[in-house]
Amino acid sequence: MSVSEKTEKVLPVAPLKITYIEGSRPIAKQINSSLVKMRRAIGEHDKEALTRQGYIENNYLLDAHLSRYGTGEGKATLNESVRGTDLYIVADVMNYSVTYKLCGRVNHMSPDNHFQDLKRIISAANGKAHRISVIMPFLYESRQHKRSGRESLDAAMALRELQSYGVSEIITFDAHDPRVRNAIPLRGFDNFMPTYQFLRALLKAAPDLNFDSDHFMVISPDEGAMNRAVYFSNILGADIGMFYKRRDYSKIVNGKNPIVAHEFLGASVEGKDCVVIDDMISSGGSMLDVCKQMKERGAKRVFICTTFGLFTDGFAKFDEYYEKGLFTKLITTNLCYRPQELLDKPYYETANMYKYIASIINTLNHDQSADKVRSTTSKITKMLFRVEAERNALLGDSEEIEKK
Protein backbone atom coordinates (compact mmCIF):
# COMPACT_ATOMS: atom_id res chain seq x y z
CA MET A 1 0.00 0.00 0.00
CA SER A 2 1.38 3.42 -0.99
CA VAL A 3 1.81 6.31 1.42
CA SER A 4 -0.98 8.26 -0.31
CA GLU A 5 -3.39 5.33 0.14
CA LYS A 6 -2.50 5.13 3.84
CA THR A 7 -3.27 8.82 4.40
CA GLU A 8 -6.31 9.30 2.18
CA LYS A 9 -8.84 8.20 4.84
CA VAL A 10 -7.40 10.62 7.42
CA LEU A 11 -8.53 14.24 7.46
CA PRO A 12 -5.79 16.84 6.86
CA VAL A 13 -5.05 19.17 9.77
CA ALA A 14 -5.74 22.29 7.65
CA PRO A 15 -5.76 23.49 4.03
CA LEU A 16 -2.29 23.20 2.54
CA LYS A 17 -0.16 26.11 1.32
CA ILE A 18 3.47 26.21 0.12
CA THR A 19 5.67 29.26 -0.19
CA TYR A 20 9.39 29.87 -0.59
CA ILE A 21 12.25 32.27 -0.05
CA GLU A 22 14.08 33.99 -2.91
CA GLY A 23 15.82 31.45 -5.14
CA SER A 24 13.74 28.48 -3.96
CA ARG A 25 10.92 28.94 -6.46
CA PRO A 26 12.10 26.17 -8.88
CA ILE A 27 12.13 23.63 -6.04
CA ALA A 28 8.75 24.79 -4.70
CA LYS A 29 7.17 24.64 -8.18
CA GLN A 30 8.28 21.05 -8.72
CA ILE A 31 7.04 20.00 -5.26
CA ASN A 32 3.73 21.73 -5.97
CA SER A 33 3.39 19.93 -9.31
CA SER A 34 3.99 16.55 -7.64
CA LEU A 35 1.45 17.34 -4.91
CA VAL A 36 -1.21 18.34 -7.45
CA LYS A 37 -0.78 15.00 -9.30
CA MET A 38 -0.70 13.04 -6.05
CA ARG A 39 -3.93 14.50 -4.71
CA ARG A 40 -5.74 14.22 -8.02
CA ALA A 41 -4.87 10.52 -7.99
CA ILE A 42 -6.28 10.26 -4.46
CA GLY A 43 -9.48 11.98 -5.58
CA GLU A 44 -10.03 9.43 -8.35
CA HIS A 45 -10.76 6.65 -5.86
CA ASP A 46 -11.73 8.67 -2.76
CA LYS A 47 -14.74 10.83 -3.62
CA GLU A 48 -14.85 12.28 -0.10
CA ALA A 49 -11.53 13.99 -0.79
CA LEU A 50 -13.22 16.07 -3.49
CA THR A 51 -15.50 17.67 -0.89
CA ARG A 52 -12.75 18.70 1.54
CA GLN A 53 -12.13 22.42 1.28
CA GLY A 54 -8.76 23.20 -0.28
CA TYR A 55 -7.75 19.55 -0.52
CA ILE A 56 -7.61 19.04 -4.29
CA GLU A 57 -6.41 22.22 -5.96
CA ASN A 58 -4.66 23.19 -9.19
CA ASN A 59 -2.05 25.08 -7.20
CA TYR A 60 -0.88 25.06 -3.56
CA LEU A 61 1.67 27.85 -3.97
CA LEU A 62 1.14 30.95 -1.84
CA ASP A 63 1.57 34.32 -3.55
CA ALA A 64 4.43 35.94 -1.61
CA HIS A 65 6.97 38.62 -2.50
CA LEU A 66 10.39 39.49 -1.08
CA SER A 67 11.80 42.92 -1.85
CA ARG A 68 14.79 45.02 -0.81
CA TYR A 69 15.53 48.67 -0.29
CA GLY A 70 18.63 50.31 -1.73
CA THR A 71 20.39 49.91 1.60
CA GLY A 72 20.07 46.12 1.40
CA GLU A 73 17.32 45.90 4.01
CA GLY A 74 14.41 43.71 3.02
CA LYS A 75 10.80 42.88 3.65
CA ALA A 76 8.35 40.07 2.90
CA THR A 77 4.77 40.57 1.70
CA LEU A 78 2.10 37.90 1.53
CA ASN A 79 -0.46 38.72 -1.16
CA GLU A 80 -3.11 36.33 0.11
CA SER A 81 -4.40 35.16 3.46
CA VAL A 82 -2.74 32.30 5.33
CA ARG A 83 -5.28 32.21 8.16
CA GLY A 84 -5.94 28.64 9.25
CA THR A 85 -3.57 27.06 6.71
CA ASP A 86 -0.90 24.42 7.12
CA LEU A 87 1.97 26.49 5.73
CA TYR A 88 5.21 24.96 4.38
CA ILE A 89 8.12 27.30 3.57
CA VAL A 90 10.81 26.00 1.20
CA ALA A 91 14.25 27.47 1.96
CA ASP A 92 17.30 26.69 -0.15
CA VAL A 93 19.80 28.70 1.89
CA MET A 94 22.70 27.67 -0.39
CA ASN A 95 21.46 29.40 -3.56
CA TYR A 96 24.28 31.84 -4.25
CA SER A 97 22.91 32.75 -7.71
CA VAL A 98 20.37 35.20 -6.23
CA THR A 99 21.60 38.79 -6.25
CA TYR A 100 20.46 42.13 -4.83
CA LYS A 101 21.69 45.71 -5.01
CA LEU A 102 23.38 47.30 -2.03
CA CYS A 103 24.07 51.02 -2.53
CA GLY A 104 24.32 50.46 -6.27
CA ARG A 105 26.57 47.42 -6.05
CA VAL A 106 25.45 43.90 -6.93
CA ASN A 107 25.76 41.42 -4.06
CA HIS A 108 25.17 37.67 -4.05
CA MET A 109 22.85 36.28 -1.39
CA SER A 110 24.64 34.34 1.34
CA PRO A 111 23.08 31.71 3.63
CA ASP A 112 22.76 34.46 6.26
CA ASN A 113 20.69 36.60 3.84
CA HIS A 114 18.44 33.66 2.98
CA PHE A 115 17.89 32.83 6.65
CA GLN A 116 16.82 36.42 7.32
CA ASP A 117 14.32 36.19 4.42
CA LEU A 118 12.94 32.99 5.90
CA LYS A 119 12.27 34.80 9.18
CA ARG A 120 10.64 37.65 7.26
CA ILE A 121 8.13 35.29 5.63
CA ILE A 122 7.35 33.71 9.00
CA SER A 123 6.85 37.20 10.43
CA ALA A 124 4.56 38.21 7.55
CA ALA A 125 2.35 35.19 8.32
CA ASN A 126 1.73 37.08 11.58
CA GLY A 127 0.74 34.04 13.61
CA LYS A 128 -2.38 33.48 11.55
CA ALA A 129 -1.37 30.15 10.01
CA HIS A 130 -2.67 27.05 11.77
CA ARG A 131 0.83 25.57 11.62
CA ILE A 132 4.15 26.60 10.06
CA SER A 133 6.73 24.08 8.87
CA VAL A 134 10.09 24.88 7.29
CA ILE A 135 11.57 22.68 4.56
CA MET A 136 15.28 23.48 4.67
CA PRO A 137 17.07 20.77 2.64
CA PHE A 138 20.54 21.98 3.62
CA LEU A 139 20.27 22.79 7.31
CA TYR A 140 21.49 26.34 7.89
CA GLU A 141 24.89 26.41 9.65
CA SER A 142 24.75 22.62 10.10
CA ARG A 143 28.55 22.33 9.87
CA GLN A 144 28.87 24.55 12.97
CA HIS A 145 26.87 22.12 15.10
CA LYS A 146 29.22 21.61 18.05
CA ARG A 147 31.48 23.77 20.15
CA SER A 148 35.22 23.27 20.55
CA GLY A 149 36.67 26.02 22.68
CA ARG A 150 35.41 29.61 22.38
CA GLU A 151 33.28 29.15 19.24
CA SER A 152 29.78 30.08 18.21
CA LEU A 153 27.08 27.40 18.17
CA ASP A 154 25.26 28.60 15.07
CA ALA A 155 23.10 25.59 14.15
CA ALA A 156 21.59 25.36 17.63
CA MET A 157 21.03 29.12 17.78
CA ALA A 158 19.25 29.10 14.40
CA LEU A 159 16.94 26.26 15.46
CA ARG A 160 16.11 28.00 18.73
CA GLU A 161 15.33 31.17 16.79
CA LEU A 162 12.92 29.34 14.46
CA GLN A 163 11.29 27.78 17.51
CA SER A 164 10.76 31.23 19.03
CA TYR A 165 9.11 32.33 15.75
CA GLY A 166 6.48 29.61 16.20
CA VAL A 167 7.77 27.06 13.67
CA SER A 168 6.25 23.66 14.50
CA GLU A 169 8.32 21.40 12.26
CA ILE A 170 11.72 21.58 10.57
CA ILE A 171 12.26 19.19 7.66
CA THR A 172 15.81 18.66 6.46
CA PHE A 173 17.83 16.11 4.51
CA ASP A 174 21.01 14.28 5.45
CA ALA A 175 21.86 16.67 8.28
CA HIS A 176 25.60 16.94 8.96
CA ASP A 177 24.87 15.83 12.52
CA PRO A 178 21.16 15.14 13.25
CA ARG A 179 21.85 15.30 17.00
CA VAL A 180 21.54 19.07 16.66
CA ARG A 181 17.79 18.41 17.07
CA ASN A 182 18.50 18.28 20.82
CA ALA A 183 18.57 22.09 20.74
CA ILE A 184 14.77 22.12 20.22
CA PRO A 185 13.41 19.09 22.11
CA LEU A 186 9.81 20.39 22.06
CA ARG A 187 9.68 20.97 18.29
CA GLY A 188 9.53 18.58 15.37
CA PHE A 189 12.79 17.91 13.56
CA ASP A 190 12.69 15.35 10.75
CA ASN A 191 15.84 14.29 8.94
CA PHE A 192 15.35 12.31 5.71
CA MET A 193 17.91 10.40 3.66
CA PRO A 194 18.10 10.10 -0.16
CA THR A 195 19.26 6.45 -0.22
CA TYR A 196 16.48 5.17 -2.49
CA GLN A 197 16.94 8.06 -4.93
CA PHE A 198 20.71 7.45 -5.02
CA LEU A 199 20.18 3.80 -5.95
CA ARG A 200 17.76 4.73 -8.71
CA ALA A 201 20.24 7.24 -10.12
CA LEU A 202 23.08 4.69 -9.87
CA LEU A 203 21.11 2.10 -11.81
CA LYS A 204 20.22 4.69 -14.42
CA ALA A 205 23.87 5.70 -14.79
CA ALA A 206 25.19 2.11 -14.82
CA PRO A 207 22.45 -0.51 -15.43
CA ASP A 208 25.03 -3.32 -15.31
CA LEU A 209 25.94 -2.76 -11.64
CA ASN A 210 26.00 -5.92 -9.50
CA PHE A 211 25.35 -5.14 -5.84
CA ASP A 212 27.17 -8.02 -4.20
CA SER A 213 30.38 -8.30 -2.20
CA ASP A 214 32.32 -9.78 -5.12
CA HIS A 215 31.60 -6.91 -7.49
CA PHE A 216 30.61 -3.87 -5.43
CA MET A 217 31.87 -1.93 -2.42
CA VAL A 218 30.59 1.07 -0.47
CA ILE A 219 33.21 3.59 0.62
CA SER A 220 32.93 6.13 3.42
CA PRO A 221 35.28 9.07 2.74
CA ASP A 222 35.64 9.78 6.48
CA GLU A 223 34.43 8.71 9.92
CA GLY A 224 31.44 11.08 9.83
CA ALA A 225 29.89 9.37 6.78
CA MET A 226 30.04 5.84 8.24
CA ASN A 227 26.36 5.66 9.21
CA ARG A 228 25.30 6.40 5.63
CA ALA A 229 27.76 3.88 4.23
CA VAL A 230 26.79 1.14 6.72
CA TYR A 231 23.08 1.43 5.84
CA PHE A 232 23.89 1.47 2.11
CA SER A 233 26.12 -1.61 2.36
CA ASN A 234 23.76 -3.57 4.64
CA ILE A 235 20.76 -3.18 2.40
CA LEU A 236 22.78 -4.18 -0.68
CA GLY A 237 24.76 -6.96 0.97
CA ALA A 238 28.03 -5.37 -0.13
CA ASP A 239 31.37 -4.84 1.61
CA ILE A 240 32.31 -1.54 3.18
CA GLY A 241 35.53 0.44 3.42
CA MET A 242 36.46 3.68 5.14
CA PHE A 243 39.02 6.42 4.84
CA TYR A 244 40.06 8.44 7.85
CA LYS A 245 41.61 11.86 7.59
CA ARG A 246 45.05 12.36 9.10
CA ARG A 247 45.19 16.05 9.95
CA ASP A 248 47.90 18.49 10.95
CA TYR A 249 46.59 19.81 14.28
CA SER A 250 49.44 22.31 14.57
CA LYS A 251 47.93 24.49 11.82
CA ILE A 252 44.57 26.08 11.03
CA VAL A 253 43.72 26.89 7.39
CA ASN A 254 40.35 28.47 6.52
CA GLY A 255 39.07 27.67 10.00
CA LYS A 256 40.07 23.99 10.10
CA ASN A 257 43.10 21.73 10.46
CA PRO A 258 44.47 20.79 7.02
CA ILE A 259 44.34 17.13 5.88
CA VAL A 260 47.78 15.53 5.57
CA ALA A 261 46.63 12.21 4.08
CA HIS A 262 43.67 9.85 3.67
CA GLU A 263 44.26 6.40 5.18
CA PHE A 264 42.12 3.44 4.06
CA LEU A 265 40.58 0.70 6.20
CA GLY A 266 38.83 -2.18 4.46
CA ALA A 267 39.09 -5.17 2.14
CA SER A 268 40.60 -5.09 -1.35
CA VAL A 269 38.74 -2.99 -3.93
CA GLU A 270 40.57 -4.48 -6.90
CA GLY A 271 38.23 -5.17 -9.82
CA LYS A 272 35.17 -3.87 -7.95
CA ASP A 273 32.78 -1.03 -8.64
CA CYS A 274 32.93 1.42 -5.73
CA VAL A 275 30.49 4.10 -4.62
CA VAL A 276 31.79 6.88 -2.38
CA ILE A 277 28.90 8.29 -0.36
CA ASP A 278 28.82 11.50 1.71
CA ASP A 279 26.49 14.30 2.72
CA MET A 280 28.13 17.10 0.73
CA ILE A 281 30.82 18.21 -1.66
CA SER A 282 32.20 21.60 -0.66
CA SER A 283 35.40 22.25 -2.60
CA GLY A 284 35.62 18.55 -3.52
CA GLY A 285 39.31 18.11 -2.72
CA SER A 286 38.82 15.32 -0.18
CA MET A 287 36.30 13.46 -2.35
CA LEU A 288 38.54 13.55 -5.41
CA ASP A 289 41.53 12.36 -3.41
CA VAL A 290 39.47 9.38 -2.25
CA CYS A 291 38.51 8.60 -5.87
CA LYS A 292 42.16 8.76 -6.91
CA GLN A 293 43.20 6.37 -4.16
CA MET A 294 40.40 3.95 -5.09
CA LYS A 295 41.64 3.78 -8.68
CA GLU A 296 45.25 3.39 -7.52
CA ARG A 297 44.07 0.38 -5.48
CA GLY A 298 42.59 -1.20 -8.62
CA ALA A 299 38.92 -0.24 -8.44
CA LYS A 300 37.04 -0.94 -11.68
CA ARG A 301 34.71 2.09 -11.59
CA VAL A 302 34.20 4.79 -8.97
CA PHE A 303 30.84 6.51 -8.47
CA ILE A 304 30.31 9.56 -6.26
CA CYS A 305 26.99 9.99 -4.42
CA THR A 306 26.54 13.14 -2.36
CA THR A 307 23.37 14.79 -1.15
CA PHE A 308 24.51 18.39 -1.67
CA GLY A 309 26.87 19.47 -4.41
CA LEU A 310 28.13 22.93 -3.43
CA PHE A 311 31.29 23.05 -5.61
CA THR A 312 32.71 26.12 -3.92
CA ASP A 313 35.90 25.93 -6.01
CA GLY A 314 34.19 25.29 -9.35
CA PHE A 315 34.37 22.24 -11.62
CA ALA A 316 37.85 22.38 -13.18
CA LYS A 317 39.28 19.72 -10.86
CA PHE A 318 36.28 17.43 -11.40
CA ASP A 319 36.63 17.79 -15.18
CA GLU A 320 40.32 16.90 -14.91
CA TYR A 321 39.73 13.80 -12.76
CA TYR A 322 36.88 12.62 -15.00
CA GLU A 323 39.06 12.93 -18.12
CA LYS A 324 41.75 10.88 -16.36
CA GLY A 325 39.14 8.19 -15.61
CA LEU A 326 39.41 8.57 -11.83
CA PHE A 327 35.62 8.53 -11.42
CA THR A 328 32.75 7.45 -13.69
CA LYS A 329 29.69 9.34 -12.50
CA LEU A 330 28.87 12.08 -10.00
CA ILE A 331 25.39 11.98 -8.48
CA THR A 332 23.84 14.70 -6.34
CA THR A 333 20.27 15.48 -5.37
CA ASN A 334 18.35 18.49 -6.67
CA LEU A 335 17.80 19.79 -3.14
CA CYS A 336 20.00 22.83 -3.60
CA TYR A 337 20.92 25.20 -6.41
CA ARG A 338 22.84 23.64 -9.30
CA PRO A 339 24.23 25.84 -12.07
CA GLN A 340 23.52 24.90 -15.68
CA GLU A 341 27.23 24.29 -16.12
CA LEU A 342 26.97 21.31 -13.77
CA LEU A 343 23.81 19.95 -15.41
CA ASP A 344 25.61 19.91 -18.77
CA LYS A 345 28.55 17.83 -17.52
CA PRO A 346 28.76 14.36 -19.14
CA TYR A 347 29.54 12.77 -15.78
CA TYR A 348 26.65 14.30 -13.83
CA GLU A 349 23.41 12.53 -12.80
CA THR A 350 20.51 13.84 -10.69
CA ALA A 351 18.86 12.00 -7.81
CA ASN A 352 15.37 13.52 -8.04
CA MET A 353 13.87 14.35 -4.62
CA TYR A 354 10.79 16.42 -5.50
CA LYS A 355 8.22 13.61 -5.45
CA TYR A 356 9.67 12.41 -2.14
CA ILE A 357 9.26 15.87 -0.59
CA ALA A 358 5.67 16.02 -1.88
CA SER A 359 4.99 12.69 -0.14
CA ILE A 360 6.49 14.05 3.08
CA ILE A 361 4.29 17.16 2.95
CA ASN A 362 1.18 15.14 2.14
CA THR A 363 1.84 12.75 5.03
CA LEU A 364 2.49 15.50 7.58
CA ASN A 365 -0.53 17.49 6.38
CA HIS A 366 -2.60 14.46 7.42
CA ASP A 367 -0.81 14.47 10.81
CA GLN A 368 0.60 11.01 10.11
CA SER A 369 3.94 9.69 11.32
CA ALA A 370 6.94 10.75 9.23
CA ASP A 371 8.19 7.16 9.50
CA LYS A 372 5.67 6.27 6.79
CA VAL A 373 7.87 8.03 4.26
CA ARG A 374 11.23 7.91 6.03
CA SER A 375 11.58 4.14 5.87
CA THR A 376 12.54 3.26 2.30
CA THR A 377 13.93 -0.23 2.94
CA SER A 378 10.90 -1.97 1.42
CA LYS A 379 11.01 0.29 -1.65
CA ILE A 380 14.70 -0.44 -2.16
CA THR A 381 14.14 -4.19 -1.75
CA LYS A 382 11.32 -4.15 -4.31
CA MET A 383 13.43 -2.14 -6.75
CA LEU A 384 16.38 -4.52 -6.45
CA PHE A 385 14.08 -7.53 -6.85
CA ARG A 386 12.57 -5.98 -9.98
CA VAL A 387 16.01 -5.22 -11.44
CA GLU A 388 17.14 -8.79 -10.78
CA ALA A 389 13.98 -10.20 -12.39
CA GLU A 390 14.48 -8.01 -15.48
CA ARG A 391 18.10 -9.14 -15.79
CA ASN A 392 17.12 -12.79 -15.47
CA ALA A 393 14.45 -12.32 -18.12
CA LEU A 394 16.97 -10.72 -20.49
CA LEU A 395 19.45 -13.52 -19.77
CA GLY A 396 16.76 -16.10 -20.54
CA ASP A 397 15.89 -14.36 -23.81
CA SER A 398 19.55 -14.28 -24.88
CA GLU A 399 19.97 -17.99 -24.08
CA GLU A 400 16.89 -18.83 -26.17
CA ILE A 401 18.31 -16.82 -29.09
CA GLU A 402 21.65 -18.68 -28.81
CA LYS A 403 19.85 -22.05 -28.86
CA LYS A 404 17.93 -21.07 -31.99
XYZ file of C-alpha atoms in Angstrom, residues 3-4 9 44 55 79 86 112 116 138 172 177 214 237 264 271 278 295 298-300 349 352-353 360 379 387 401:
28
model
C 1.809 6.310 1.425
C -0.982 8.258 -0.306
C -8.838 8.204 4.844
C -10.032 9.435 -8.355
C -7.749 19.548 -0.518
C -0.459 38.723 -1.162
C -0.895 24.416 7.116
C 22.756 34.461 6.257
C 16.817 36.422 7.318
C 20.543 21.976 3.623
C 15.805 18.657 6.460
C 24.871 15.826 12.515
C 32.317 -9.784 -5.116
C 24.758 -6.962 0.966
C 42.116 3.437 4.058
C 38.233 -5.174 -9.825
C 28.818 11.503 1.715
C 41.637 3.778 -8.683
C 42.594 -1.205 -8.619
C 38.919 -0.239 -8.436
C 37.039 -0.942 -11.679
C 23.409 12.529 -12.802
C 15.370 13.519 -8.037
C 13.871 14.350 -4.618
C 6.492 14.049 3.084
C 11.010 0.294 -1.651
C 16.008 -5.218 -11.443
C 18.309 -16.819 -29.091
